[in-house]
PDB file of C-alpha atoms and ligand atoms in Angstrom:
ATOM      1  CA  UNK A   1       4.085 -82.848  52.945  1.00  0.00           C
ATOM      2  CA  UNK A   2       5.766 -82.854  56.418  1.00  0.00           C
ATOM      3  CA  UNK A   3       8.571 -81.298  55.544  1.00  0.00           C
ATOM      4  CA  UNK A   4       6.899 -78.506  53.237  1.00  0.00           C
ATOM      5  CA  UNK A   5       4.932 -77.468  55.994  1.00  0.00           C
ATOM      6  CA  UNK A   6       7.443 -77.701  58.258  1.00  0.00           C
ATOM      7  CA  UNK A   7       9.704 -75.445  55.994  1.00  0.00           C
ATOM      8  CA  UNK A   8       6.529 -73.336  55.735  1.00  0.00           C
ATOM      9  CA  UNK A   9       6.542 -72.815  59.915  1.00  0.00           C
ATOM     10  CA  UNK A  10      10.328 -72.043  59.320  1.00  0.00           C
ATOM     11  CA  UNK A  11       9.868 -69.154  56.383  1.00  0.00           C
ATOM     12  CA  UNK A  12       6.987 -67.685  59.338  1.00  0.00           C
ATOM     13  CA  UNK A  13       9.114 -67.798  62.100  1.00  0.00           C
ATOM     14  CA  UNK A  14      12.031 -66.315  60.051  1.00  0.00           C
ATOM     15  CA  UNK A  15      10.085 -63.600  58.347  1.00  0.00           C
ATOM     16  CA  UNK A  16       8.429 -62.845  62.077  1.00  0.00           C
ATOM     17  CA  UNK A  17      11.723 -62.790  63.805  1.00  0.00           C
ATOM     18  CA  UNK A  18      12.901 -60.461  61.137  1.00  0.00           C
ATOM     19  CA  UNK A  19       9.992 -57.882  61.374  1.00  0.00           C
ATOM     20  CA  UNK A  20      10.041 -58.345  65.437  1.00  0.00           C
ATOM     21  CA  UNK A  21      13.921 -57.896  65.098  1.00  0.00           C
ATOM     22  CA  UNK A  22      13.164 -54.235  63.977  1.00  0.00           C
ATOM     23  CA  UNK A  23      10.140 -52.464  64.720  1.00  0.00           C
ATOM     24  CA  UNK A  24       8.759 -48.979  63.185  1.00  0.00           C
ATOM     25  CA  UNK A  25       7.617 -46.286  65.204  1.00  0.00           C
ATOM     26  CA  UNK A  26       3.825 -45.833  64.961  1.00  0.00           C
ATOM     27  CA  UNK A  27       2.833 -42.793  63.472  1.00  0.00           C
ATOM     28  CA  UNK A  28       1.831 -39.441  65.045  1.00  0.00           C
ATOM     29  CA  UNK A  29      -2.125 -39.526  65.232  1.00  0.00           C
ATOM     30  CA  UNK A  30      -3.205 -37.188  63.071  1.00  0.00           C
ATOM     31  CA  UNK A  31      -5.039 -34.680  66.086  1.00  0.00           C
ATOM     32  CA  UNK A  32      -3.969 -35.355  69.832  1.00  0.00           C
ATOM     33  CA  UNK A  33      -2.884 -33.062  72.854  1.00  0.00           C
ATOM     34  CA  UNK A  34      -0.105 -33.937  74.858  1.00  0.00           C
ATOM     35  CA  UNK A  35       1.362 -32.573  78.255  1.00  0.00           C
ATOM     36  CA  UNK A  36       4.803 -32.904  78.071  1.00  0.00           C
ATOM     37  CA  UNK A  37       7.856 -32.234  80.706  1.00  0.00           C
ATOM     38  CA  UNK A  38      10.724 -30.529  79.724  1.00  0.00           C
ATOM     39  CA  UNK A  39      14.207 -30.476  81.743  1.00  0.00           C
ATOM     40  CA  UNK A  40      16.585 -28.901  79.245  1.00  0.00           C
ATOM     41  CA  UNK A  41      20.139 -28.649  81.241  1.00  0.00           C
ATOM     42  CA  UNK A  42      17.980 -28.416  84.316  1.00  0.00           C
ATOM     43  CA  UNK A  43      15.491 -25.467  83.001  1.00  0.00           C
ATOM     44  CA  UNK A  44      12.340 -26.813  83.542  1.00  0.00           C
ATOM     45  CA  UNK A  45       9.194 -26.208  81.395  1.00  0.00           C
ATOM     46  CA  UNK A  46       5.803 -27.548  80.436  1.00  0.00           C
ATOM     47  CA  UNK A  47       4.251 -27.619  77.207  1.00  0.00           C
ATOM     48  CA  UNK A  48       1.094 -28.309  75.957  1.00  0.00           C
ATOM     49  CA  UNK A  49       2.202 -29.633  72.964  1.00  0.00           C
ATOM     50  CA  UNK A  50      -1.618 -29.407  69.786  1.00  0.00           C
ATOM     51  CA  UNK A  51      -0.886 -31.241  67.187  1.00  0.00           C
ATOM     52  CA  UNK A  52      -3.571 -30.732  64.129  1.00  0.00           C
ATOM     53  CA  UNK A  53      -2.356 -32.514  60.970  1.00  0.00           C
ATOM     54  CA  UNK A  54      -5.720 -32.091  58.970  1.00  0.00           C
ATOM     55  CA  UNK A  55      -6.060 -28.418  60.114  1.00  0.00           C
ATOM     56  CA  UNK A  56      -2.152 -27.922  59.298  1.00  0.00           C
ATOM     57  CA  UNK A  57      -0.909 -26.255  62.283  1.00  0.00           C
ATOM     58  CA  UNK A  58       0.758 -27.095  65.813  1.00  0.00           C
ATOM     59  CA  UNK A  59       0.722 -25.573  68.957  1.00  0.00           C
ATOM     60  CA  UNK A  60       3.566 -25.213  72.372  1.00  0.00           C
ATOM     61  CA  UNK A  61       2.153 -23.344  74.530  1.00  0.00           C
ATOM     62  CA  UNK A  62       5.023 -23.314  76.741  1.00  0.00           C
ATOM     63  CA  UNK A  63       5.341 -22.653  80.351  1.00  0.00           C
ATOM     64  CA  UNK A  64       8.724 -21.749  82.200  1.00  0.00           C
ATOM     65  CA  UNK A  65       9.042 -22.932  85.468  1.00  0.00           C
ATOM     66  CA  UNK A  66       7.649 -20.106  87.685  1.00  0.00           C
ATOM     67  CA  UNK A  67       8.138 -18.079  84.746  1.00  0.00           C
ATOM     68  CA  UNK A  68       6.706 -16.627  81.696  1.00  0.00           C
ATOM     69  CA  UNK A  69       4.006 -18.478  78.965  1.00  0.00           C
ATOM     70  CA  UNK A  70       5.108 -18.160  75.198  1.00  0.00           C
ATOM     71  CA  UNK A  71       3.146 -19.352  72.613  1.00  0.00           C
ATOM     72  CA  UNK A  72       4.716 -20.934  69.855  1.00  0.00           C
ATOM     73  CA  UNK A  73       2.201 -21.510  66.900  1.00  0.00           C
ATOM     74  CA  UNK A  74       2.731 -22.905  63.005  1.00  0.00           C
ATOM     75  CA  UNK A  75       1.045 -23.124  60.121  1.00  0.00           C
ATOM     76  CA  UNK A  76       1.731 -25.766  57.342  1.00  0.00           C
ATOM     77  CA  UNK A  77       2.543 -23.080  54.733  1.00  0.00           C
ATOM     78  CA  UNK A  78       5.153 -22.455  56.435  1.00  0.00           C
ATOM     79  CA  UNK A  79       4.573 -19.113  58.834  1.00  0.00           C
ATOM     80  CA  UNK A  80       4.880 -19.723  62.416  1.00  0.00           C
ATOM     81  CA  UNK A  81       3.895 -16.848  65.417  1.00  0.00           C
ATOM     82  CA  UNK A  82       5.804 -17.202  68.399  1.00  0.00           C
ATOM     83  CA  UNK A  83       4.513 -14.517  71.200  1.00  0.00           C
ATOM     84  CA  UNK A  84       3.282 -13.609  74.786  1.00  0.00           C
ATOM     85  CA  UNK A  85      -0.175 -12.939  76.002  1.00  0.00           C
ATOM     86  CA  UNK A  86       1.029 -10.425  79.016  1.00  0.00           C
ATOM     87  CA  UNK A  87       1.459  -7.252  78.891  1.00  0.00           C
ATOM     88  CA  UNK A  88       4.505  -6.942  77.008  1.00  0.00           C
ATOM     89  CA  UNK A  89       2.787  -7.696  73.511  1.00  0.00           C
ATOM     90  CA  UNK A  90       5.541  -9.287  72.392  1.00  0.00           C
ATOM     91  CA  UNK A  91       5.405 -10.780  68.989  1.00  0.00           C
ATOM     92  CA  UNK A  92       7.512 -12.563  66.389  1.00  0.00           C
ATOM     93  CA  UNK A  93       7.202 -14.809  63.414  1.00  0.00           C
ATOM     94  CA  UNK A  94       9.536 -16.462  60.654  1.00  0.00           C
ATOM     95  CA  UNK A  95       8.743 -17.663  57.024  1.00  0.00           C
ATOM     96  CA  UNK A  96      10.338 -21.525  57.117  1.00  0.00           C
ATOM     97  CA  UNK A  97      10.128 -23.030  53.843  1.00  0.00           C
ATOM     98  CA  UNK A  98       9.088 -26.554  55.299  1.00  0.00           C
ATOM     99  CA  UNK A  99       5.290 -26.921  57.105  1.00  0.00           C
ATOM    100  CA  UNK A 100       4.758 -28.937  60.079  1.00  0.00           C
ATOM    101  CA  UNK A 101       6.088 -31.887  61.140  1.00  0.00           C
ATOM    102  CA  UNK A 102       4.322 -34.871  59.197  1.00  0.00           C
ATOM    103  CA  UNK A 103       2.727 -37.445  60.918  1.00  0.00           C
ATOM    104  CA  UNK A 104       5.505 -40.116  59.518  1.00  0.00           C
ATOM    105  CA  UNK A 105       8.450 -37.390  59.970  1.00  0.00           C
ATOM    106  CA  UNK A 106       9.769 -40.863  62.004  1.00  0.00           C
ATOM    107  CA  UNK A 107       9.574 -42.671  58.994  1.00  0.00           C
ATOM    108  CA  UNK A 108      13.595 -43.990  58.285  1.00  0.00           C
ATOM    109  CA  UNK A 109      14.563 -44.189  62.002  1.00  0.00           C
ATOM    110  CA  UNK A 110      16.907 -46.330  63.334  1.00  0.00           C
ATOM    111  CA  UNK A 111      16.209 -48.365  65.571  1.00  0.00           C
ATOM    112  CA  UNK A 112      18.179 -48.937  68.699  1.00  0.00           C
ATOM    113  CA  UNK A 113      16.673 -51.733  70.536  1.00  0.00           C
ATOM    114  CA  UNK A 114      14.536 -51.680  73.575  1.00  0.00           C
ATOM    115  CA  UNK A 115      15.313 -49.548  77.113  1.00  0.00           C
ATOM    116  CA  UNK A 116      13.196 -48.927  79.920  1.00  0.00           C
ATOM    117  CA  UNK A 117      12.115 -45.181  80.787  1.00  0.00           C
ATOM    118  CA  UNK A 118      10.372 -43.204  82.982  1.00  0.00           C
ATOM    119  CA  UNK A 119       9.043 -46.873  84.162  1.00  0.00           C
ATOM    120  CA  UNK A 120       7.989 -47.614  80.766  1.00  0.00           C
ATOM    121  CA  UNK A 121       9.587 -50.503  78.772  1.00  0.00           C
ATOM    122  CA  UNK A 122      10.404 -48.745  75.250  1.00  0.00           C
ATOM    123  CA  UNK A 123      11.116 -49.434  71.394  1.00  0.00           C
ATOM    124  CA  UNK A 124      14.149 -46.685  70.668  1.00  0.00           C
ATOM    125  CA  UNK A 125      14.883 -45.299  67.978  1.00  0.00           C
ATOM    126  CA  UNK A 126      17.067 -42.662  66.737  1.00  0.00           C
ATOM    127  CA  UNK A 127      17.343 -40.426  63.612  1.00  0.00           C
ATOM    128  CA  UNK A 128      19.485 -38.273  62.191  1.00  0.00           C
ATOM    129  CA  UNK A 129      21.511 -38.147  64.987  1.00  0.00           C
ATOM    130  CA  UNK A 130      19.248 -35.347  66.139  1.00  0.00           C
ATOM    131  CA  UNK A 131      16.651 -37.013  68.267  1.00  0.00           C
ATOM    132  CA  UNK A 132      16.095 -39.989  70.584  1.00  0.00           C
ATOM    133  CA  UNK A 133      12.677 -41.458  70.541  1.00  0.00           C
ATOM    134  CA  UNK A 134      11.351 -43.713  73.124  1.00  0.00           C
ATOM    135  CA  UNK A 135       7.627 -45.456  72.265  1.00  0.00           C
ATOM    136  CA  UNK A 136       6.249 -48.021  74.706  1.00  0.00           C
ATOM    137  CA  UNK A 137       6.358 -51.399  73.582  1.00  0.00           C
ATOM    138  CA  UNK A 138       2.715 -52.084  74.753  1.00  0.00           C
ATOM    139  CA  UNK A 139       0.721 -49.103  74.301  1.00  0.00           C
ATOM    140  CA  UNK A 140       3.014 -47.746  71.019  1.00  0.00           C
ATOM    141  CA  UNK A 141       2.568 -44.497  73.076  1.00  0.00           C
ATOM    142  CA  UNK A 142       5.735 -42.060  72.555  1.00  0.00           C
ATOM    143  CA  UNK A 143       6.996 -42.044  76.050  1.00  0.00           C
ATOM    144  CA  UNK A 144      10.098 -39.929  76.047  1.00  0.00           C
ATOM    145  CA  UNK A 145      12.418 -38.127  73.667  1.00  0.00           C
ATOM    146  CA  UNK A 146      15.446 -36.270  73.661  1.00  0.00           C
ATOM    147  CA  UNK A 147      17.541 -34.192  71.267  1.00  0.00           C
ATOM    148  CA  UNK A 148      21.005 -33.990  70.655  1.00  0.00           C
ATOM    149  CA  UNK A 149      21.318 -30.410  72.431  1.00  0.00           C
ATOM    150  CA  UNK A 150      20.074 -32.493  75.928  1.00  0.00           C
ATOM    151  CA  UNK A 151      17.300 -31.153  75.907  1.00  0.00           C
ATOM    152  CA  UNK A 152      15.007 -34.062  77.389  1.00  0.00           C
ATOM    153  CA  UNK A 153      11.399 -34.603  76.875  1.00  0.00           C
ATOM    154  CA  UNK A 154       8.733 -36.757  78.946  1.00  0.00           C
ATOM    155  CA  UNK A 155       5.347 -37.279  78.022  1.00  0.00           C
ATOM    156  CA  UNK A 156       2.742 -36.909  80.417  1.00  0.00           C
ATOM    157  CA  UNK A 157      -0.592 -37.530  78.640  1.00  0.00           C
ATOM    158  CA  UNK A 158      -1.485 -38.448  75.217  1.00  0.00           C
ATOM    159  CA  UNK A 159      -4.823 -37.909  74.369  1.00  0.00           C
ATOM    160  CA  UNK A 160      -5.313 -38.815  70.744  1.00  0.00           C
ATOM    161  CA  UNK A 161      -8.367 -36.782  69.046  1.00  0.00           C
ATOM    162  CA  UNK A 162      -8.500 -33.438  70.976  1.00  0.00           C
ATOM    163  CA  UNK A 163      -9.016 -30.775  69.433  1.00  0.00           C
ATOM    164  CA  UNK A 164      -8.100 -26.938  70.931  1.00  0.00           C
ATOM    165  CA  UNK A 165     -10.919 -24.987  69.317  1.00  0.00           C
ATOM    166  CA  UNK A 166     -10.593 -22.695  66.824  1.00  0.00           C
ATOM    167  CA  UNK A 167     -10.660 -19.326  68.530  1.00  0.00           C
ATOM    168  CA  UNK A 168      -7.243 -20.389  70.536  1.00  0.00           C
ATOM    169  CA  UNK A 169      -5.386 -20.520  67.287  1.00  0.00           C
ATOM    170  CA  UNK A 170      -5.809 -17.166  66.650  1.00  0.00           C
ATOM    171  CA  UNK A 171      -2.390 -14.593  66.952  1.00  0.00           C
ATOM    172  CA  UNK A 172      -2.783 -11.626  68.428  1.00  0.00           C
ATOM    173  CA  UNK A 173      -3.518  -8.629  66.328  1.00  0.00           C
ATOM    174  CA  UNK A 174       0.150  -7.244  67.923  1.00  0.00           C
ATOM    175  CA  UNK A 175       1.473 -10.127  65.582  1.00  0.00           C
ATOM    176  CA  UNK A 176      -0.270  -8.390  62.560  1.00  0.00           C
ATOM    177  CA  UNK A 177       1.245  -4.915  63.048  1.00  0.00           C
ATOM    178  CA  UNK A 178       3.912  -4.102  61.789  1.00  0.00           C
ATOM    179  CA  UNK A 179       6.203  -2.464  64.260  1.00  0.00           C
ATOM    180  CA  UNK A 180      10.566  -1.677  64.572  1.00  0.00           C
ATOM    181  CA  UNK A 181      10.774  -4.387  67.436  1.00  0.00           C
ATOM    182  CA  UNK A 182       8.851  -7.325  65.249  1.00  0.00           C
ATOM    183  CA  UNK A 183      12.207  -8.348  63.915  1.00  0.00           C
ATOM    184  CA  UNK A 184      12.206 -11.908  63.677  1.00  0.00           C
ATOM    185  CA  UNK A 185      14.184 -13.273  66.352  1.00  0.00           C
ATOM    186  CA  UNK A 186      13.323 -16.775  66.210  1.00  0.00           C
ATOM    187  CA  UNK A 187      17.235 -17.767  65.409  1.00  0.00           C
ATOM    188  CA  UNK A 188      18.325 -16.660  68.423  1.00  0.00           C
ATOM    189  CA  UNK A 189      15.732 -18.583  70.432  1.00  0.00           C
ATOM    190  CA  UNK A 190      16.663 -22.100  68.766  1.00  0.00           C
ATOM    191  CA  UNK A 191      18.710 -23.483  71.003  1.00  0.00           C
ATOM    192  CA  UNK A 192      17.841 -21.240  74.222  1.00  0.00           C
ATOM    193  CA  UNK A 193      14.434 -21.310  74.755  1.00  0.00           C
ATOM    194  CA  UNK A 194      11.813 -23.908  75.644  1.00  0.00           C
ATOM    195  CA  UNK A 195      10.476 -24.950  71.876  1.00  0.00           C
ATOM    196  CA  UNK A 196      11.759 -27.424  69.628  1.00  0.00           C
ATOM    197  CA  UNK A 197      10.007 -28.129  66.914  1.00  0.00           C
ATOM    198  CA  UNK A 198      11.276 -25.178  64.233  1.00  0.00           C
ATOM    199  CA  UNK A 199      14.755 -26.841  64.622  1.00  0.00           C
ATOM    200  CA  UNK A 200      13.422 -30.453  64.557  1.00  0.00           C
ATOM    201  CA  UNK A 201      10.853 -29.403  60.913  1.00  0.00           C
ATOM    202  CA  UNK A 202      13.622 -27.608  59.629  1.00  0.00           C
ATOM    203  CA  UNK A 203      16.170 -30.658  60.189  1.00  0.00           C
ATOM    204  CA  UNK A 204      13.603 -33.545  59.249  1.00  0.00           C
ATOM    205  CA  UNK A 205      11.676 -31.871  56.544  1.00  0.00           C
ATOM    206  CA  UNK A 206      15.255 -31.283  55.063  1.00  0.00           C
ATOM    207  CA  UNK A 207      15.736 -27.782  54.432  1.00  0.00           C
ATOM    208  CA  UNK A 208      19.191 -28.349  56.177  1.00  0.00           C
ATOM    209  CA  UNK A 209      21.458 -30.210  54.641  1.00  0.00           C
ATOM    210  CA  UNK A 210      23.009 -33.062  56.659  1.00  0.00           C
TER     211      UNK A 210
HETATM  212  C1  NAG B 301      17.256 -32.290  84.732  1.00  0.00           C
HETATM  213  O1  NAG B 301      18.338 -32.775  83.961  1.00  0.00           O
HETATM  214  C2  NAG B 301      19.582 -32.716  84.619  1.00  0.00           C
HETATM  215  C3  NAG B 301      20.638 -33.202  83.631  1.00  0.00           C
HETATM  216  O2  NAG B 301      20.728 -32.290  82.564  1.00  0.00           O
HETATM  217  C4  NAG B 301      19.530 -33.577  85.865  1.00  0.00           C
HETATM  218  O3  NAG B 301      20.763 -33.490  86.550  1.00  0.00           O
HETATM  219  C5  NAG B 301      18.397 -33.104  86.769  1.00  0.00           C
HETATM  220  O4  NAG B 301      18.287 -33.991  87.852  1.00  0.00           O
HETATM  221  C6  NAG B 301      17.088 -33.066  86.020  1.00  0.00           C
HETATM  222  N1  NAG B 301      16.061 -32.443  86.868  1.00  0.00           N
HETATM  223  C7  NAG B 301      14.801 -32.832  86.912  1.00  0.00           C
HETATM  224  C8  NAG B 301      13.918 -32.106  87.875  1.00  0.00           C
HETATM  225  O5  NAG B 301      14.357 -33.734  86.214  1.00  0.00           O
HETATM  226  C1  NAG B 302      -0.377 -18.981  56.738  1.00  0.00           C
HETATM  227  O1  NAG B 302      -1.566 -19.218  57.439  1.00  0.00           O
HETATM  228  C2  NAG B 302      -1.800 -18.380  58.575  1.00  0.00           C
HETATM  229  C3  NAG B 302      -3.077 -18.819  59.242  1.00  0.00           C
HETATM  230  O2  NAG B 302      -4.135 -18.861  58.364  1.00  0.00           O
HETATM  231  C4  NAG B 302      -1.825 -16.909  58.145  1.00  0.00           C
HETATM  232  O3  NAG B 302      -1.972 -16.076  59.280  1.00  0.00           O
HETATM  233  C5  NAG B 302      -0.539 -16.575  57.401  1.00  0.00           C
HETATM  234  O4  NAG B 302      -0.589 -15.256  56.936  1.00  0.00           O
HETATM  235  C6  NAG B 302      -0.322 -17.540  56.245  1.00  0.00           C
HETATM  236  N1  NAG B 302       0.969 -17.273  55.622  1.00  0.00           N
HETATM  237  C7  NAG B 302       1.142 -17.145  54.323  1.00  0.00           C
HETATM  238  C8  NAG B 302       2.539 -16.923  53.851  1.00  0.00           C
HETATM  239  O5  NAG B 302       0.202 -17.189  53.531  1.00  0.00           O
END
């Protein structure tokens, strides 16, 4: 009897150790609004990063340091907008043949170990070789991540359940003409300017080839 139960505490602890040994990242919550900090090779940007999973779109509305806003919006069938509200009426948008990121796109990480960041003791995790993703141990809060260009990414807030409401999601009707300087120029912004996720869908949802 002893020495069943004793095996019995053993198997726990084991199988415990094991799952403690290597933790999953939680997944993304299916609505939230984040703030997040942006220092890519020392250009420095904010975005407010909308994430809508049920609604199938996201939102960076990015802002430069002491520079421009561009909005970078997608849709899950695949069309993203990516334009300014000033005066310039800028406008462009790309067909991508993957939607937005899934909430479990961190699903098949590996994991690193644990690192502190920002003040924050993390869970790390990387995948692909593309991205570095730091969640705190505690809160399972994503705390920081970073890609493999450099560009580095701190999370400010993380407000799980907002909502921006509808009437923000709407493009411009400049988006909907169609006009000689709408060519879609989103391949030369991939690396260059302040978003990320186009590269990061189009990596993790697989439509390159790795
Ligand atoms: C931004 O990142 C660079 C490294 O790429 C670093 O030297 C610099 O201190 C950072 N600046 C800020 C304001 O975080
Ligand atoms: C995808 O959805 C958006 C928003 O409803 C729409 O503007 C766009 O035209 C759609 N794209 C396609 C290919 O249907």
């Amino acid at each position: 009897m002893a020495s069943s139960a004793t095996y019995a505490l053993l198997l726990l602890l084991l199988v415990s150790s094991a799952a403690a040994e290597s933790p999953t990242p939680a997944a993304w919550p299916l609505q939230f609004h984040s703030i997040l900090y942006v220092n890519y090779s020392g250009s420095l940007s904010l975005i407010d990063l909308w994430y809508d999973w049920p609604n199938g779109r996201n939102f960076n509305i990015i802002q430069d340091q002491l520079g421009s806003v561009l909005y970078d919006l997608e849709w899950n069938n695949g069309t993203s907008f990516f334009y300014s509200l000033d005066s310039a009426k800028t406008c462009s948008s790309a067909q991508l043949d993957v939607g937005i990121l899934r909430p479990d796109w961190l699903d098949g990480a590996e994991y690193l170990g644990q690192e502190s960041v920002d003040g924050f003791l993390c869970n790390v995790w990387q995948k692909l070789r593309f991205i570095w993703y730091y969640e705190d141990v505690v809160t399972k809060r994503p705390v920081h991540w970073e890609f493999y260009t450099g560009r580095s990414i701190h999370v400010m807030t993380f407000d799980v359940g907002a909502v921006l409401e509808d009437e923000k999601w709407q493009a411009p009707v400049y988006c909907f003409e169609k006009k000689e300087s709408q060519i879609d120029r989103r391949s030369e912004y991939k690396v260059d300017v302040g978003y990320m996720e186009p590269q990061l869908k189009g990596i993790l949802g697989g439509s390159m080839q790795l």
